[in-house]
mmCIF file of C-alpha atoms and ligand atoms in Angstrom:
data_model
loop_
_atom_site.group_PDB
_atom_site.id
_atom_site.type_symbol
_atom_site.label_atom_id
_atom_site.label_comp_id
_atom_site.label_asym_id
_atom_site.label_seq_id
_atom_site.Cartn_x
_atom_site.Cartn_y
_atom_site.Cartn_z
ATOM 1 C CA UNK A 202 6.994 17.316 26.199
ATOM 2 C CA UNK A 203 4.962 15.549 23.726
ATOM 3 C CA UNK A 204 1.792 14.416 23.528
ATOM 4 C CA UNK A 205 -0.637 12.017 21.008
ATOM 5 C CA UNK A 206 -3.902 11.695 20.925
ATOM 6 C CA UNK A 207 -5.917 9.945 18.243
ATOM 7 C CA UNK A 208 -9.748 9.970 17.220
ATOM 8 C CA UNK A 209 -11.417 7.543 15.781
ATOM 9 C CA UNK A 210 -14.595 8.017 12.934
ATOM 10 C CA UNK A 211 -16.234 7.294 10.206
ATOM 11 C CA UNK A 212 -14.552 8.120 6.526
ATOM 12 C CA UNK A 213 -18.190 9.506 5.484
ATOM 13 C CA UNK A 214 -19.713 10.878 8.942
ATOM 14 C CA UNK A 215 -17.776 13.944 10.752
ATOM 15 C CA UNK A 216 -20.290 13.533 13.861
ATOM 16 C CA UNK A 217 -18.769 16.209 16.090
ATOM 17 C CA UNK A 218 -20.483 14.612 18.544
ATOM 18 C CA UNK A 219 -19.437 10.717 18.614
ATOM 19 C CA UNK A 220 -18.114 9.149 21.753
ATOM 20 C CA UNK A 221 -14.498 8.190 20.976
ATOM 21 C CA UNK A 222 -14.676 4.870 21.878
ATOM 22 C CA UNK A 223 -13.185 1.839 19.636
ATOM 23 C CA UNK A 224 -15.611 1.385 16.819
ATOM 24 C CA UNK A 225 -17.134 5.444 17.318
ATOM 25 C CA UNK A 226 -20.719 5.657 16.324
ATOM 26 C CA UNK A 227 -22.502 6.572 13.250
ATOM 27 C CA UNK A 228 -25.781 8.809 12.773
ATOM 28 C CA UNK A 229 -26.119 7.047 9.796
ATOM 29 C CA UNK A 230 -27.429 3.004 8.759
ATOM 30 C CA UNK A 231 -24.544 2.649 7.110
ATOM 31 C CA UNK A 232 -21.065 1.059 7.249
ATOM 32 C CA UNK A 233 -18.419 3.534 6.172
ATOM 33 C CA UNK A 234 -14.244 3.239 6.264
ATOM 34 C CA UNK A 235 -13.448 3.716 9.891
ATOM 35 C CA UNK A 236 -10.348 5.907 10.361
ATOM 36 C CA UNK A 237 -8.368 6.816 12.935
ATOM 37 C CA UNK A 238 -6.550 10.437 13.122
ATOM 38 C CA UNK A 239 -3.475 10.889 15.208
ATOM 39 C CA UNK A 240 -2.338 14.299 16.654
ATOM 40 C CA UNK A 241 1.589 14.907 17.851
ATOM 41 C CA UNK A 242 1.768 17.864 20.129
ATOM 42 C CA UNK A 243 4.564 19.954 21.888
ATOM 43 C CA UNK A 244 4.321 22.198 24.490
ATOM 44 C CA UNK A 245 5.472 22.504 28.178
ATOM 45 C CA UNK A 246 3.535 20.941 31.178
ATOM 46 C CA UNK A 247 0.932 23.408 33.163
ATOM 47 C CA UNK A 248 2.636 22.823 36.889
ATOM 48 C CA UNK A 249 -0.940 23.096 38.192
ATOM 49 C CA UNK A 250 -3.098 20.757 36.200
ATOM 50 C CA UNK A 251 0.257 18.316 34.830
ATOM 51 C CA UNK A 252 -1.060 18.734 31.318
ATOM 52 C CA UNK A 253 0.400 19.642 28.564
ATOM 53 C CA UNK A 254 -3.264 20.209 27.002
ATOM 54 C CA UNK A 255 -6.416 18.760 28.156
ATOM 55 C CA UNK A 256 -7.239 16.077 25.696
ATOM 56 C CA UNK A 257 -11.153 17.140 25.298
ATOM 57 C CA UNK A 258 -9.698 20.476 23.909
ATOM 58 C CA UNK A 259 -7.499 18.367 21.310
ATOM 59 C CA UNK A 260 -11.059 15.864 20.407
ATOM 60 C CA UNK A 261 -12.821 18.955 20.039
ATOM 61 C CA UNK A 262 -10.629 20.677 17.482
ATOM 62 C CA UNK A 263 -9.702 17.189 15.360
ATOM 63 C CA UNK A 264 -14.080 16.391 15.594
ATOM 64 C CA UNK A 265 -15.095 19.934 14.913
ATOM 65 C CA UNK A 266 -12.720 22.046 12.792
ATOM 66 C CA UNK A 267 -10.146 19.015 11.604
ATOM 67 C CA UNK A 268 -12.812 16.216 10.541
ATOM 68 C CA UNK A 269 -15.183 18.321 8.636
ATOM 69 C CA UNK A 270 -12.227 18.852 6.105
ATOM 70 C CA UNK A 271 -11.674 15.217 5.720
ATOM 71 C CA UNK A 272 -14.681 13.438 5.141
ATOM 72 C CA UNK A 273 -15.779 12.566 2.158
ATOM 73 C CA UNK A 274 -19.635 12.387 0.906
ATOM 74 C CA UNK A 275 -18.728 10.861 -2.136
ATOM 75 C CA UNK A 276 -16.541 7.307 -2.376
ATOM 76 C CA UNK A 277 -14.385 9.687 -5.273
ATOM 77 C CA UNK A 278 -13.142 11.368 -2.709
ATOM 78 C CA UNK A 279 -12.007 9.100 -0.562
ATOM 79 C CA UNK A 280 -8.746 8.709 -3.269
ATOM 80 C CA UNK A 281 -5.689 8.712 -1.644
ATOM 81 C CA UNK A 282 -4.262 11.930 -3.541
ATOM 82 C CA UNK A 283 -7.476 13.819 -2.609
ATOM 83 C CA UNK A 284 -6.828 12.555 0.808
ATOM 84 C CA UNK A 285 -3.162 13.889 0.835
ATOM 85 C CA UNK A 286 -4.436 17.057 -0.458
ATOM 86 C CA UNK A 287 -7.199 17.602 2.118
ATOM 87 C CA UNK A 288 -4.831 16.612 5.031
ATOM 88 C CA UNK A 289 -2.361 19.559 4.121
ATOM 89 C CA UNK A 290 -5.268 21.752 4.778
ATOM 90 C CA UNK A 291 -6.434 20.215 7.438
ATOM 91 C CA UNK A 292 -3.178 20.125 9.040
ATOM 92 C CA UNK A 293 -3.012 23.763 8.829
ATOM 93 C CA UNK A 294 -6.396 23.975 10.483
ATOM 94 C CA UNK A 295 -5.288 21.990 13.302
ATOM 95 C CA UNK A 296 -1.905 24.052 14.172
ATOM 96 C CA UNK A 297 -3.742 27.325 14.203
ATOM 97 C CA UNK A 298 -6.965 26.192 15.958
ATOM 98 C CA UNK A 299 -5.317 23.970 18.799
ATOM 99 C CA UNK A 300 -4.932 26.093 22.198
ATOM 100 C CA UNK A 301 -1.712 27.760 22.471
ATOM 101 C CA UNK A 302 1.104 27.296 23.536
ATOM 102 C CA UNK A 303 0.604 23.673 22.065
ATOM 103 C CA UNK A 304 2.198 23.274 18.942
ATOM 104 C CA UNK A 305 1.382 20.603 16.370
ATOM 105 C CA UNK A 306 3.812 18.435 15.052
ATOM 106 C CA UNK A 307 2.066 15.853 12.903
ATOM 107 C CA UNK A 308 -1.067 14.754 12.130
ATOM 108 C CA UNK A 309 -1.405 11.158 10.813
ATOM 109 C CA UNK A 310 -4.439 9.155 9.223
ATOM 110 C CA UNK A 311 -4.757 5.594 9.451
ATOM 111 C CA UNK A 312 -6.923 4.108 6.582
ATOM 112 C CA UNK A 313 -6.765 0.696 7.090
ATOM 113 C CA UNK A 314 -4.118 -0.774 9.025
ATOM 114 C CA UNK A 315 -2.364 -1.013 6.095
ATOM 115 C CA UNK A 316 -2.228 2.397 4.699
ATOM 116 C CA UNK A 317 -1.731 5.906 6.420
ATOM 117 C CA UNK A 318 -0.789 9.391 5.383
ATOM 118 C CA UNK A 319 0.915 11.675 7.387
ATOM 119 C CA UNK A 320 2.350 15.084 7.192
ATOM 120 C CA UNK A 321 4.489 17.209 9.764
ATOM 121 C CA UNK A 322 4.127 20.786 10.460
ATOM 122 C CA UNK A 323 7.689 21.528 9.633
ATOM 123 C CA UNK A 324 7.064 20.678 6.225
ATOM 124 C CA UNK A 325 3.527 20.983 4.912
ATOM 125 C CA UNK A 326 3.605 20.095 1.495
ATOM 126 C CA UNK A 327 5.739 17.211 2.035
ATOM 127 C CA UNK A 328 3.185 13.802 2.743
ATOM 128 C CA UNK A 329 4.406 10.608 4.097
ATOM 129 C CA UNK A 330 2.399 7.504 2.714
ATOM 130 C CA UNK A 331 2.983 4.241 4.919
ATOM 131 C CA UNK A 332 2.186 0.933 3.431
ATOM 132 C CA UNK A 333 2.159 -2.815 5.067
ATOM 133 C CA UNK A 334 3.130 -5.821 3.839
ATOM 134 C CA UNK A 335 3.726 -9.342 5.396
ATOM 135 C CA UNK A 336 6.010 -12.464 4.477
ATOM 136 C CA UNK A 337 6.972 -15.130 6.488
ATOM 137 C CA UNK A 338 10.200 -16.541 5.772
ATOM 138 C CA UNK A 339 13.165 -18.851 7.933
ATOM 139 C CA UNK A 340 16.461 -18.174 9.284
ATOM 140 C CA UNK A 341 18.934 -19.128 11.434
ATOM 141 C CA UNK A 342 21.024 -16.521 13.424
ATOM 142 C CA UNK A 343 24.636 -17.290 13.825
ATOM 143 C CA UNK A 344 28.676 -16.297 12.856
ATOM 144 C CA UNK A 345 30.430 -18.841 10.654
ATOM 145 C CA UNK A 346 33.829 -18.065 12.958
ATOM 146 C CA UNK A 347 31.677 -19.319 15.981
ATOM 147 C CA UNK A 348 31.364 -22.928 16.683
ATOM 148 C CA UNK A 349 27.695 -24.215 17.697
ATOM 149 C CA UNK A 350 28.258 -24.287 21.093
ATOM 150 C CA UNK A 351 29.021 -20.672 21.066
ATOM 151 C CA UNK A 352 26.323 -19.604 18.827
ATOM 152 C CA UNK A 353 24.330 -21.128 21.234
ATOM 153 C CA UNK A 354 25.249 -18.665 23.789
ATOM 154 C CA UNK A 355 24.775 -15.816 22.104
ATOM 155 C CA UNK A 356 21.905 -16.511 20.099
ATOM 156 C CA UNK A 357 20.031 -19.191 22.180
ATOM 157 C CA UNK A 358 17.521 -21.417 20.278
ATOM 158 C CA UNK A 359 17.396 -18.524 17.509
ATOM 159 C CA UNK A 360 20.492 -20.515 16.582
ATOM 160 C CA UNK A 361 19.244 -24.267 15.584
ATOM 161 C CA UNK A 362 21.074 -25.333 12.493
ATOM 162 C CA UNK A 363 17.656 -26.413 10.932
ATOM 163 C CA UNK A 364 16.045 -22.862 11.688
ATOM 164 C CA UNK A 365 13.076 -21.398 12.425
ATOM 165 C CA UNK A 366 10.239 -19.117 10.973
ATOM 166 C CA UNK A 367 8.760 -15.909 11.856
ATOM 167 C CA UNK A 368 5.400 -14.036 9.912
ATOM 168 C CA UNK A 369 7.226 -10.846 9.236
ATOM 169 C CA UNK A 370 5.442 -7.079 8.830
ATOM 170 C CA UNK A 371 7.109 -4.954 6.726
ATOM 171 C CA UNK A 372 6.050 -0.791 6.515
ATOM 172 C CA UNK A 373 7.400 1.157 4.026
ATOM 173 C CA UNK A 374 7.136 5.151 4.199
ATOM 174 C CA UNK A 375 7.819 7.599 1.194
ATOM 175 C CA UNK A 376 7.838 10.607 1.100
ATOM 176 C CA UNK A 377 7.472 13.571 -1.208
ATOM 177 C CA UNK A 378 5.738 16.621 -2.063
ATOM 178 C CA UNK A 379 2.137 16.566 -2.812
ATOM 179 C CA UNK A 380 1.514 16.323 -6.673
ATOM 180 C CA UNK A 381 -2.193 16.010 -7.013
ATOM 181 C CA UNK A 382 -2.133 15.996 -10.629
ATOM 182 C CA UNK A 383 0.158 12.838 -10.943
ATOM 183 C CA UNK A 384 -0.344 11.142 -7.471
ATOM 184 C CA UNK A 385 3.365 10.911 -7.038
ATOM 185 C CA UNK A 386 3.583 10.047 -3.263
ATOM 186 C CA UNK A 387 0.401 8.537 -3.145
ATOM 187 C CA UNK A 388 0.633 5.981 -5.421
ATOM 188 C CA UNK A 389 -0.177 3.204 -3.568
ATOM 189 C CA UNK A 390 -0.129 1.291 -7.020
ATOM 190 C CA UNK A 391 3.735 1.896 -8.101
ATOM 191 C CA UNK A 392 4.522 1.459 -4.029
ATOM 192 C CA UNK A 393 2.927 -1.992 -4.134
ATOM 193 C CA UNK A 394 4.297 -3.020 -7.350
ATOM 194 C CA UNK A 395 7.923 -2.155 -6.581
ATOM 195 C CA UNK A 396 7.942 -3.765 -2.658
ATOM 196 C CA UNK A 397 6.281 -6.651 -3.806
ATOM 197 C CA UNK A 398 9.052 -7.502 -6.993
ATOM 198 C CA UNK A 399 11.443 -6.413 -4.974
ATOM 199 C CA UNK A 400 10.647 -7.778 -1.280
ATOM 200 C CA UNK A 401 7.597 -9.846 -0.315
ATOM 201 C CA UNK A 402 8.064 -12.417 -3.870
ATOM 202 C CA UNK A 403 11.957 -12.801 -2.709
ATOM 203 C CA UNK A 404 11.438 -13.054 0.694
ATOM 204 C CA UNK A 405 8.245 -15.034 1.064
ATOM 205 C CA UNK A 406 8.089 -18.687 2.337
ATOM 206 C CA UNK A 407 11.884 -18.746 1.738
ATOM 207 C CA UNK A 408 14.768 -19.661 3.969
ATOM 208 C CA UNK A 409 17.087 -16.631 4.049
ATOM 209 C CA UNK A 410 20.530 -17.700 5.002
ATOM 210 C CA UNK A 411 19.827 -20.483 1.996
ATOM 211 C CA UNK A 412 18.024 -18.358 -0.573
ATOM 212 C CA UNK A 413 18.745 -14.720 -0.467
ATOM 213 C CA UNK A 414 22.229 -13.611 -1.541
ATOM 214 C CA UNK A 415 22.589 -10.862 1.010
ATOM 215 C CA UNK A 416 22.451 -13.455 3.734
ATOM 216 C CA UNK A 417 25.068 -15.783 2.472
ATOM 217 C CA UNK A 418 27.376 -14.101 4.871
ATOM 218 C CA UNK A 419 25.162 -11.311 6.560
ATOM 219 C CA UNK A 420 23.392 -12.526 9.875
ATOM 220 C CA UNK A 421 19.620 -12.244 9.214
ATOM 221 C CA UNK A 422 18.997 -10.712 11.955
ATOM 222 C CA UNK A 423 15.727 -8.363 11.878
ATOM 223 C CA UNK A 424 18.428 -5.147 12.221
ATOM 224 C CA UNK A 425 19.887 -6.499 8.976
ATOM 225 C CA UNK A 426 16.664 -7.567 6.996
ATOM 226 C CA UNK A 427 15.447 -3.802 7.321
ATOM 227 C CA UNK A 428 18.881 -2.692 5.940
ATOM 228 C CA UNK A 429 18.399 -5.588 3.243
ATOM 229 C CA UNK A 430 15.064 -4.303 2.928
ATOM 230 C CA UNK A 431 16.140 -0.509 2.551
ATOM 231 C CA UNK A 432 19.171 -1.615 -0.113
ATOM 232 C CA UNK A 433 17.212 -3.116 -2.006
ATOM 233 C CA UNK A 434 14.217 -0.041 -2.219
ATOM 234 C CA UNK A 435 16.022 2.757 -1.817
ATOM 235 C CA UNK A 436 17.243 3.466 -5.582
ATOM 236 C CA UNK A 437 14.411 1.620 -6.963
ATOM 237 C CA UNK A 438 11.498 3.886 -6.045
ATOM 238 C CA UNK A 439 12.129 6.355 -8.665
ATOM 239 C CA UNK A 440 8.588 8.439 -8.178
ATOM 240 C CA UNK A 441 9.344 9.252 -4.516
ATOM 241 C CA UNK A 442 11.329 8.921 -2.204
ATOM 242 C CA UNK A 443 12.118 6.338 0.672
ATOM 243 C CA UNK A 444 11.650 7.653 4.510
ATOM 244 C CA UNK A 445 11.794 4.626 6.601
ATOM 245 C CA UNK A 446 11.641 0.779 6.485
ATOM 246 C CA UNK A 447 10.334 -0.700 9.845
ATOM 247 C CA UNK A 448 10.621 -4.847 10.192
ATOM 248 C CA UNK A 449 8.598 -6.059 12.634
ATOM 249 C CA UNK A 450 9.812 -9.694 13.552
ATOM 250 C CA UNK A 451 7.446 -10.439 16.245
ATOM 251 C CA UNK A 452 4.084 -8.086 17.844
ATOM 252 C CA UNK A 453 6.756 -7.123 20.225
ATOM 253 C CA UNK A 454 10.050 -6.378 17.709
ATOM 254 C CA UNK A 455 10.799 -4.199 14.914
ATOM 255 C CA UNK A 456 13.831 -2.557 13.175
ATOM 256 C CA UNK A 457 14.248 0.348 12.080
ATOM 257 C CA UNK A 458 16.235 2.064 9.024
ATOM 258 C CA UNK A 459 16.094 5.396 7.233
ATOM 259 C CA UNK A 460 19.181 5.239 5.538
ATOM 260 C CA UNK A 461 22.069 5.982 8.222
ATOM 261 C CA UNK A 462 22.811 5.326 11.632
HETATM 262 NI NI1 NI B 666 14.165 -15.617 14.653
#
């Protein structure tokens, strides 16, 4: 069985003590980056209690023993390489300290709701950086050896010959080991600059049947933007590597692709 459970806090304030409610509370008269931190666990069920572990003994561990080795006093260390660095350790904190026979699996940060880092225990010096974009494009979902009428079936009003739009979010995770000294997963900068040539300027306010080449005879279906997506990233990030590309069309569809399957 697994289990998450996620804390929320303040990037500058490890208050052991804060109730875990949306927004957390601060000691301090101050506004600070508010993070969240996300802990995967495996373990069997207890057949008396039904839990795998009782959450206030996972809080207590990520507030008291995890937190402390994430905050930062000083804005310099709030980088995201110094982040990736401290969550190694404090991923290793985390799988010794929480109660047995839980096991940890991951622990994530979320930065913004743009950005997190993430590393799992079966590979501790290899961090995952996850980075959002948006575009909002057009398209029309139907096969050229279907007539209308038929296209209509299967594809419903998603098939109108004029089209229709959708505000697309796009997360990209790479991965890679931990190089401090150059950034390398963690460069948010090279990330940005690469998905942005690459995807959000092509894709953005464009029709996609009409003005990407892909989709000249591909359905643009969200399954085949991701692949689109992936194709078009995967040899072109040349500092790390590319986990996972995850198209969501609508707040309740994504796609999924990490490079088979
Ligand atoms: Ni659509």
């Amino acid at each position: 069985m697994r289990l998450m459970r996620e804390i929320r806090c303040f990037a500058t304030d490890g208050n052991a003590t804060c109730q875990n409610s949306w927004a957390g509370s601060s000691e301090r008269d101050a506004v600070a980056p508010f993070w969240v931190l996300r802990a995967v666990i495996d373990g069997p069920v207890a057949p008396q209690t039904g839990y795998l572990c009782d959450i206030k003994e996972i809080d207590a561990v990520l507030r008291t023993e995890v937190l402390p080795q994430l905050v930062a006093e000083k804005s310099a260390e709030l980088g995201l390489a110094a982040l990736a660095s401290r969550l190694v350790g404090a991923a290793s904190t985390a799988a010794a300290q929480l109660p047995s026979p839980t096991k940890l699996l991951s622990l994530e940060l979320s930065l913004s709701p743009y950005t997190k880092l993430a590393i799992s225990t079966g590979a501790l010096q290899m961090i995952e950086l996850t980075h959002a974009y948006e575009f909002s494009a057009a398209h029309r979902l139907s096969c050229k050896d279907l007539s209308d009428e038929e296209n209509r079936r299967i594809f419903g009003k998603c098939s109108n010959p004029n089209g229709h739009g959708h505000n697309y979010v796009l997360e990209v995770t790479v991965t890679g080991p931990l190089d401090e000294a150059t950034g390398t997963v963690t460069d948010l900068g090279h990330l940005d600059r690469i998905v942005r040539e690459l995807v959000v300027e092509p894709f953005d306010h464009k029709h996609l049947n009409v003005e990407l080449a892909e989709f000249a005879t591909l359905n643009p279906t969200v399954e085949n933007i991701a692949l689109v997506v992936w194709n078009r990233l995967v040899d072109a990030l040349d500092r790390c590597r590319l986990a996972k590309v995850r198209v969501w069309e609508t707040p309740k569809t994504y796609a999924e692709y990490s490079g088979s399957g």
